[in-house]
Tab-separated table of C-alpha atoms in Angstrom:
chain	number	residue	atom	x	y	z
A	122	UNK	CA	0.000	0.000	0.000
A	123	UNK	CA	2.487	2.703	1.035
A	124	UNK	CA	4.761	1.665	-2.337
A	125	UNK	CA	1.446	2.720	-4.184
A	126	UNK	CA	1.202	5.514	-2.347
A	127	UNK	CA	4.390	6.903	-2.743
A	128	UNK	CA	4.254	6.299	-6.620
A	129	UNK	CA	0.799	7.701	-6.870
A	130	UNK	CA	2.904	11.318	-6.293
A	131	UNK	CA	6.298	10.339	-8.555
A	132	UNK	CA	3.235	9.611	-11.771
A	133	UNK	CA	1.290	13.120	-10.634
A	134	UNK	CA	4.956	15.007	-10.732
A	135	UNK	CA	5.891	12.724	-14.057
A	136	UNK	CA	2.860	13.663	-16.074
A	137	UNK	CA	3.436	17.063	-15.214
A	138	UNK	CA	6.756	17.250	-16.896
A	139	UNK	CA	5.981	15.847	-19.956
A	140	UNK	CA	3.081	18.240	-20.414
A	141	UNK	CA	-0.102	16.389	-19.172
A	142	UNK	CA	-2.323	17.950	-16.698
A	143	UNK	CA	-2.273	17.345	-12.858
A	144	UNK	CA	-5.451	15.231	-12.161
A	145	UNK	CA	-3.932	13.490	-9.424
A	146	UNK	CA	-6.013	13.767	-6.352
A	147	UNK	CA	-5.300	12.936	-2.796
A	148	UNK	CA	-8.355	11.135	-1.999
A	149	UNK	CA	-7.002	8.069	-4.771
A	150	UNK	CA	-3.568	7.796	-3.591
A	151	UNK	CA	-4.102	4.675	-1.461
A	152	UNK	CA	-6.730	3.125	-4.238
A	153	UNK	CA	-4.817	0.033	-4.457
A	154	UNK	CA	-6.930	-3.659	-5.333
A	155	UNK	CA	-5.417	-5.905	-2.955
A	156	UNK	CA	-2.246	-7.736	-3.901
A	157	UNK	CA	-2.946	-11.497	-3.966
A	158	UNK	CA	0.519	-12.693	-5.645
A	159	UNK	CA	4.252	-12.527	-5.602
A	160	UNK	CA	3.778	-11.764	-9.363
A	161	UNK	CA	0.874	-8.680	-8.475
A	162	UNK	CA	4.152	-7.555	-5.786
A	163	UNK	CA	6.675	-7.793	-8.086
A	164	UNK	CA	5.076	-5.996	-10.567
A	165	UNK	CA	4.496	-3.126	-8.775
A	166	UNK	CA	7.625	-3.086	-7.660
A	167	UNK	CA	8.711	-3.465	-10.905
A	168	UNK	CA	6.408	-0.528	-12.171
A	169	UNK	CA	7.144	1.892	-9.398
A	170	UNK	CA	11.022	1.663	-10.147
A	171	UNK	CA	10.794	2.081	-13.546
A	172	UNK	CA	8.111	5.352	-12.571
A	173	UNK	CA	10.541	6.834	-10.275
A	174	UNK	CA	14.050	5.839	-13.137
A	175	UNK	CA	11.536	8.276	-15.947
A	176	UNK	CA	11.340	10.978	-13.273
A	177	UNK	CA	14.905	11.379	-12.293
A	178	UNK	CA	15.779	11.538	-16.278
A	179	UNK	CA	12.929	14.177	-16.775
A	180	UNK	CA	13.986	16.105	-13.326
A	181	UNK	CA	17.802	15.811	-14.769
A	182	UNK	CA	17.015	17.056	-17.954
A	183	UNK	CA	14.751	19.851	-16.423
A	184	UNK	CA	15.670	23.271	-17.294
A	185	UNK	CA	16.589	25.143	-13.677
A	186	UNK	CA	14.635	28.051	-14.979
A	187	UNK	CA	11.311	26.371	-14.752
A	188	UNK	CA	11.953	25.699	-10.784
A	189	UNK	CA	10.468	28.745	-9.652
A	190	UNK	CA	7.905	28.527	-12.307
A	191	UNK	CA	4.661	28.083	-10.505
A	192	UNK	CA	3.500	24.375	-10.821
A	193	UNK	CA	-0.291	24.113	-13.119
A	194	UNK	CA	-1.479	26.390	-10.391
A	195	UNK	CA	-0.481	28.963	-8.002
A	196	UNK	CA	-1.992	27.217	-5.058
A	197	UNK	CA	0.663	24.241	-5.690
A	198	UNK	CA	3.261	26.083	-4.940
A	199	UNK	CA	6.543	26.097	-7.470
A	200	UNK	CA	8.275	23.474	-9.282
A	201	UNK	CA	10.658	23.340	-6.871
A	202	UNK	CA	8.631	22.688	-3.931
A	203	UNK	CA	6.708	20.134	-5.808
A	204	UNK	CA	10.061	17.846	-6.582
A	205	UNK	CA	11.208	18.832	-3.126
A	206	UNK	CA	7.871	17.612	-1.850
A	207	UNK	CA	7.806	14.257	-3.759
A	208	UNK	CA	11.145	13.481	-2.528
A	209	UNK	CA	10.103	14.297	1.140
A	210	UNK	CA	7.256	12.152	0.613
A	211	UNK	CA	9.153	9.287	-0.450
A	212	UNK	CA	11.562	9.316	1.923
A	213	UNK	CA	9.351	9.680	4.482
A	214	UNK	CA	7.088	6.812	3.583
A	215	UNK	CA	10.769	4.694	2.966
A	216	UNK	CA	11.178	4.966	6.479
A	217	UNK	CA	8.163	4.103	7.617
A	218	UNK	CA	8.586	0.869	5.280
A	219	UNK	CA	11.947	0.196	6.941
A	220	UNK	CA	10.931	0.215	9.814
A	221	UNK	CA	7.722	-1.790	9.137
A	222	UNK	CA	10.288	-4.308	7.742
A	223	UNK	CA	12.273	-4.447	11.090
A	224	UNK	CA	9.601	-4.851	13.242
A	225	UNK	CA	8.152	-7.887	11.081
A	226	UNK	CA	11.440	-9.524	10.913
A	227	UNK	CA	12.393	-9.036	14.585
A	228	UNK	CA	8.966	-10.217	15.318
A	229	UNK	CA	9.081	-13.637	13.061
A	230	UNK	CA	12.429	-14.099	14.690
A	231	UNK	CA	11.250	-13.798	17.815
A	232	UNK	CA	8.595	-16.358	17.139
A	233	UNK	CA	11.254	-18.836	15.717
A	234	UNK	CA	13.325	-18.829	18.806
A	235	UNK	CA	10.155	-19.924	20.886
A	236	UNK	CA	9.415	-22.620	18.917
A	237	UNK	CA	12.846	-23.729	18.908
């Protein structure tokens, strides 16, 4: 869920650069059927790294004069603070993955070693 999250935001900034309109909204960012396979996980995976690989060539190749460029509309702020934003975002939500991670591994380990 929070890897479909987090790419919900790198697709709104994406089809912003290459001249679609923001129709993103925050209400659909955790719209995700549930995942029922390996295969469903591993293509999203799969999907969100390629999503976020497109963005970083379209943010590199982003002229620096459109960063203070307001971004489709002045209540969203710049350019700038909208890549700022989606990298917040993602690193924020990264965390909160990582540490999700730990606490299910310590947990199964945990488990183990009573059983054992």
């Amino acid at each position: 869920m929070l890897v479909f999250h987090i790419n919900y935001y790198v697709v709104a900034i994406t089809d912003v650069l290459t001249g679609k309109p923001l129709t993103s909204q925050d209400k659909f960012s955790f719209d995700l059927k549930p995942i029922t396979s390996e295969e469903e996980w591993q293509l999203l995976i799969h999907k969100t790294l390629q999503d976020a690989e497109h963005l970083a060539v379209l943010i590199e190749n982003l002229n620096p004069s459109y960063l203070d460029l307001e971004f489709t509309d002045p209540k969203y702020g710049t350019y700038y603070r909208n890549l700022l934003g989606v990298i917040e975002h993602t690193h924020y939500h990264l965390g909160q993955i990582s540490i999700l991670k730990k606490i299910i591994t310590e947990t199964k380990i945990r488990e183990k070693d009573q059983h054992t």
